[in-house]
Structures are given as C-alpha cells and as structure tokens.
C-alpha cells in the first residue's frame, strides 16, 4: 500500500503502543462520505480502531455500519497507510502509534441509522456527503485558525489531499 504521510511519523517522548485503524474511502459522483465532528469542527474518514483478533476488513465494515449506517460494503481495495503518533490520555501509556489502513470501498444497498458510540454522539459526529475540495478547504482552515481542532485534523487533511489527487480526479474526468 502507498505511504500517505508527507513526512515520516516522529515518535513522541515517553511510552507508546501500536493501534491499527481501518478507514473507508467512499465516493459517489463528485462527493465523498465523511464524518463531520462539531467538537473539533473537522471532517474525517469513517473508520476506527481494529479490535484484537479482528480482521481488517471486518473492522472496516463494523466501523462503517456504526458511524454511517452503511449495511454492506463491496469492492474493498487497499489504498494507503498513514502513520502518526498522538498523545494518549490514559495511565498505561503516554502516546499511541496509530497506523491507519485506508481502503477504497463501495456501499451496497441502503443505509440504516448510524450506531455511534456515546463519545461520538457527545462530540456531535454525523455522516455527510461533501465535495472533497470543500472538506479539504474546511480542514485547512480548521488547522490554521481553530482553537477547537483535534489531534487528527492533520492526518485527515493529508489523506483527503491524496484522495483528491489520486482518486477523485478519476471520478471527475
């Protein structure tokens, strides 16, 4: 898979553990399915952590169902990997090394209501279809000017820029 980082991930001081994540790239016409989070005022790809002993594709399907209500996914194609270190706010470790595995997928069938976790609901997370350039411009503005930005906005901006360059141009052409 393609490395999506613009520069290598740098470890933070202190202890860390590795967390694998599965993230979905779902496009329709000239739009991409993203999650808008009011707390951080940003757009992110649907997806999240892979549970212990869980298959990557199973995690991808589970996360899409929970966060967007997509009941079934097909045509799962590896796209790229983004690695980062983030602060961890639990006593066992100081940081987490997140390895995000991004996949291009198609949604098959209808959507049901998302089944987000309580913290996702509390953060005002909701699925939206948005033109990718609008999401990129919004995340750039959030990164540059917002005091609400979360730790993931740089990752999401970089991945969205890669998608716009590599994938969306094929859909728009």
mmCIF file of C-alpha atoms in Angstrom:
data_model
loop_
_atom_site.group_PDB
_atom_site.id
_atom_site.type_symbol
_atom_site.label_atom_id
_atom_site.label_comp_id
_atom_site.label_asym_id
_atom_site.label_seq_id
_atom_site.Cartn_x
_atom_site.Cartn_y
_atom_site.Cartn_z
ATOM 1 C CA UNK A 1 0.000 0.000 0.000
ATOM 2 C CA UNK A 2 1.062 3.567 -0.699
ATOM 3 C CA UNK A 3 2.560 5.594 2.166
ATOM 4 C CA UNK A 4 0.293 8.637 2.614
ATOM 5 C CA UNK A 5 2.431 10.671 5.012
ATOM 6 C CA UNK A 6 4.182 13.686 3.523
ATOM 7 C CA UNK A 7 6.991 13.137 6.046
ATOM 8 C CA UNK A 8 7.858 10.181 8.302
ATOM 9 C CA UNK A 9 5.976 9.895 11.591
ATOM 10 C CA UNK A 10 8.082 11.005 14.534
ATOM 11 C CA UNK A 11 7.783 9.251 17.880
ATOM 12 C CA UNK A 12 6.798 11.397 20.848
ATOM 13 C CA UNK A 13 8.713 11.227 24.134
ATOM 14 C CA UNK A 14 7.530 8.539 26.522
ATOM 15 C CA UNK A 15 5.968 5.122 26.154
ATOM 16 C CA UNK A 16 3.608 4.114 23.365
ATOM 17 C CA UNK A 17 1.615 1.232 21.970
ATOM 18 C CA UNK A 18 0.538 0.464 18.396
ATOM 19 C CA UNK A 19 -3.090 0.765 17.323
ATOM 20 C CA UNK A 20 -4.189 -0.276 13.843
ATOM 21 C CA UNK A 21 -7.174 1.516 12.323
ATOM 22 C CA UNK A 22 -9.282 0.812 9.232
ATOM 23 C CA UNK A 23 -10.581 3.854 7.320
ATOM 24 C CA UNK A 24 -13.010 3.897 4.395
ATOM 25 C CA UNK A 25 -12.911 5.990 1.246
ATOM 26 C CA UNK A 26 -16.431 6.042 -0.212
ATOM 27 C CA UNK A 27 -17.168 8.286 -3.195
ATOM 28 C CA UNK A 28 -20.331 8.996 -5.151
ATOM 29 C CA UNK A 29 -20.272 11.230 -8.191
ATOM 30 C CA UNK A 30 -18.222 14.224 -7.060
ATOM 31 C CA UNK A 31 -18.675 13.731 -3.313
ATOM 32 C CA UNK A 32 -17.040 11.723 -0.549
ATOM 33 C CA UNK A 33 -18.670 10.219 2.549
ATOM 34 C CA UNK A 34 -17.113 11.792 5.633
ATOM 35 C CA UNK A 35 -17.873 12.362 9.289
ATOM 36 C CA UNK A 36 -18.292 15.934 10.475
ATOM 37 C CA UNK A 37 -17.450 16.397 14.159
ATOM 38 C CA UNK A 38 -18.817 19.586 15.713
ATOM 39 C CA UNK A 39 -16.494 19.454 18.757
ATOM 40 C CA UNK A 40 -13.395 19.639 16.548
ATOM 41 C CA UNK A 41 -15.009 21.377 13.550
ATOM 42 C CA UNK A 42 -13.444 18.935 11.089
ATOM 43 C CA UNK A 43 -14.143 16.264 8.511
ATOM 44 C CA UNK A 44 -12.744 12.754 8.884
ATOM 45 C CA UNK A 45 -12.941 9.464 7.033
ATOM 46 C CA UNK A 46 -15.265 6.901 8.579
ATOM 47 C CA UNK A 47 -13.329 4.247 10.414
ATOM 48 C CA UNK A 48 -11.548 3.460 13.617
ATOM 49 C CA UNK A 49 -9.603 1.000 15.673
ATOM 50 C CA UNK A 50 -9.242 -2.649 14.781
ATOM 51 C CA UNK A 51 -10.125 -4.809 17.776
ATOM 52 C CA UNK A 52 -7.779 -7.540 18.967
ATOM 53 C CA UNK A 53 -8.199 -10.668 16.811
ATOM 54 C CA UNK A 54 -10.442 -8.740 14.366
ATOM 55 C CA UNK A 55 -9.853 -8.949 10.626
ATOM 56 C CA UNK A 56 -9.079 -5.587 8.978
ATOM 57 C CA UNK A 57 -11.991 -5.855 6.515
ATOM 58 C CA UNK A 58 -14.375 -6.900 9.288
ATOM 59 C CA UNK A 59 -13.301 -3.831 11.289
ATOM 60 C CA UNK A 60 -13.874 -1.651 8.241
ATOM 61 C CA UNK A 61 -17.418 -2.975 7.807
ATOM 62 C CA UNK A 62 -18.180 -2.650 11.524
ATOM 63 C CA UNK A 63 -16.935 0.942 11.669
ATOM 64 C CA UNK A 64 -18.877 1.946 8.546
ATOM 65 C CA UNK A 65 -22.068 0.475 9.981
ATOM 66 C CA UNK A 66 -21.573 2.160 13.368
ATOM 67 C CA UNK A 67 -20.610 5.587 12.014
ATOM 68 C CA UNK A 68 -22.565 5.919 8.754
ATOM 69 C CA UNK A 69 -25.241 3.202 8.823
ATOM 70 C CA UNK A 70 -23.805 1.507 5.702
ATOM 71 C CA UNK A 71 -25.130 -2.053 5.921
ATOM 72 C CA UNK A 72 -22.886 -3.684 3.347
ATOM 73 C CA UNK A 73 -19.638 -2.831 1.590
ATOM 74 C CA UNK A 74 -18.123 -4.340 -1.541
ATOM 75 C CA UNK A 75 -15.130 -3.859 -3.832
ATOM 76 C CA UNK A 76 -12.668 -3.336 -0.968
ATOM 77 C CA UNK A 77 -9.358 -2.139 -2.429
ATOM 78 C CA UNK A 78 -6.284 -1.148 -0.388
ATOM 79 C CA UNK A 79 -5.324 2.498 -0.943
ATOM 80 C CA UNK A 80 -2.660 3.580 1.522
ATOM 81 C CA UNK A 81 -1.273 3.792 5.041
ATOM 82 C CA UNK A 82 -0.873 6.854 7.247
ATOM 83 C CA UNK A 83 1.254 6.599 10.405
ATOM 84 C CA UNK A 84 1.244 9.034 13.300
ATOM 85 C CA UNK A 85 1.937 9.391 16.984
ATOM 86 C CA UNK A 86 -0.656 11.061 19.207
ATOM 87 C CA UNK A 87 -0.854 11.831 22.903
ATOM 88 C CA UNK A 88 -2.729 9.153 24.860
ATOM 89 C CA UNK A 89 -4.871 10.213 27.794
ATOM 90 C CA UNK A 90 -4.864 7.001 29.791
ATOM 91 C CA UNK A 91 -2.389 5.934 32.505
ATOM 92 C CA UNK A 92 -0.836 2.876 30.802
ATOM 93 C CA UNK A 93 0.955 4.809 28.022
ATOM 94 C CA UNK A 94 1.986 8.348 27.154
ATOM 95 C CA UNK A 95 1.295 8.038 23.410
ATOM 96 C CA UNK A 96 -0.257 5.876 20.727
ATOM 97 C CA UNK A 97 1.313 4.964 17.377
ATOM 98 C CA UNK A 98 -1.658 4.874 15.008
ATOM 99 C CA UNK A 99 -1.312 3.026 11.718
ATOM 100 C CA UNK A 100 -4.326 3.900 9.562
ATOM 101 C CA UNK A 101 -5.052 1.448 6.742
ATOM 102 C CA UNK A 102 -7.192 3.234 4.132
ATOM 103 C CA UNK A 103 -9.406 1.316 1.718
ATOM 104 C CA UNK A 104 -11.487 2.351 -1.270
ATOM 105 C CA UNK A 105 -14.906 0.725 -0.875
ATOM 106 C CA UNK A 106 -18.343 0.775 -2.435
ATOM 107 C CA UNK A 107 -21.544 0.805 -0.427
ATOM 108 C CA UNK A 108 -24.023 -1.896 -1.418
ATOM 109 C CA UNK A 109 -27.690 -1.312 -0.619
ATOM 110 C CA UNK A 110 -29.375 1.116 1.696
ATOM 111 C CA UNK A 111 -28.200 2.803 4.862
ATOM 112 C CA UNK A 112 -29.660 2.343 8.315
ATOM 113 C CA UNK A 113 -29.352 4.769 11.238
ATOM 114 C CA UNK A 114 -25.747 5.132 12.484
ATOM 115 C CA UNK A 115 -24.987 3.410 15.800
ATOM 116 C CA UNK A 116 -22.285 5.707 17.132
ATOM 117 C CA UNK A 117 -20.625 5.306 20.477
ATOM 118 C CA UNK A 118 -21.636 7.698 23.268
ATOM 119 C CA UNK A 119 -18.483 9.829 22.970
ATOM 120 C CA UNK A 120 -19.009 10.172 19.196
ATOM 121 C CA UNK A 121 -22.568 11.358 19.799
ATOM 122 C CA UNK A 122 -21.383 13.744 22.528
ATOM 123 C CA UNK A 123 -18.810 15.193 20.100
ATOM 124 C CA UNK A 124 -21.558 15.939 17.561
ATOM 125 C CA UNK A 125 -20.339 13.459 14.950
ATOM 126 C CA UNK A 126 -22.544 12.867 11.921
ATOM 127 C CA UNK A 127 -22.080 11.333 8.459
ATOM 128 C CA UNK A 128 -22.237 13.717 5.477
ATOM 129 C CA UNK A 129 -21.683 13.610 1.738
ATOM 130 C CA UNK A 130 -19.490 16.580 0.824
ATOM 131 C CA UNK A 131 -17.425 17.704 -2.175
ATOM 132 C CA UNK A 132 -13.856 16.713 -1.313
ATOM 133 C CA UNK A 133 -12.416 20.150 -2.125
ATOM 134 C CA UNK A 134 -14.864 21.714 0.361
ATOM 135 C CA UNK A 135 -13.725 19.279 3.069
ATOM 136 C CA UNK A 136 -10.062 19.986 2.293
ATOM 137 C CA UNK A 137 -10.598 23.766 2.434
ATOM 138 C CA UNK A 138 -12.545 23.421 5.684
ATOM 139 C CA UNK A 139 -9.894 21.228 7.352
ATOM 140 C CA UNK A 140 -7.118 23.598 6.202
ATOM 141 C CA UNK A 141 -8.988 26.492 7.804
ATOM 142 C CA UNK A 142 -9.593 24.488 10.992
ATOM 143 C CA UNK A 143 -5.907 23.532 11.188
ATOM 144 C CA UNK A 144 -4.775 27.134 10.674
ATOM 145 C CA UNK A 145 -7.363 29.057 12.668
ATOM 146 C CA UNK A 146 -9.442 26.972 15.083
ATOM 147 C CA UNK A 147 -8.827 26.577 18.783
ATOM 148 C CA UNK A 148 -11.159 23.540 18.676
ATOM 149 C CA UNK A 149 -9.009 21.364 16.401
ATOM 150 C CA UNK A 150 -8.418 17.777 17.444
ATOM 151 C CA UNK A 151 -5.288 15.675 17.044
ATOM 152 C CA UNK A 152 -6.478 14.003 13.845
ATOM 153 C CA UNK A 153 -7.068 17.016 11.568
ATOM 154 C CA UNK A 154 -3.554 16.923 10.035
ATOM 155 C CA UNK A 155 -3.934 13.207 9.251
ATOM 156 C CA UNK A 156 -7.331 13.728 7.678
ATOM 157 C CA UNK A 157 -6.199 16.734 5.647
ATOM 158 C CA UNK A 158 -3.205 14.819 4.260
ATOM 159 C CA UNK A 159 -5.289 11.753 3.402
ATOM 160 C CA UNK A 160 -8.022 13.865 1.759
ATOM 161 C CA UNK A 161 -5.411 15.703 -0.328
ATOM 162 C CA UNK A 162 -4.042 12.340 -1.508
ATOM 163 C CA UNK A 163 -7.543 11.127 -2.345
ATOM 164 C CA UNK A 164 -8.303 14.295 -4.309
ATOM 165 C CA UNK A 165 -5.112 13.863 -6.308
ATOM 166 C CA UNK A 166 -5.292 10.094 -6.884
ATOM 167 C CA UNK A 167 -8.951 9.056 -6.830
ATOM 168 C CA UNK A 168 -11.369 11.936 -7.235
ATOM 169 C CA UNK A 169 -9.733 13.145 -10.443
ATOM 170 C CA UNK A 170 -10.683 9.784 -11.950
ATOM 171 C CA UNK A 171 -14.318 10.300 -10.898
ATOM 172 C CA UNK A 172 -14.387 13.887 -12.143
ATOM 173 C CA UNK A 173 -12.742 13.296 -15.523
#
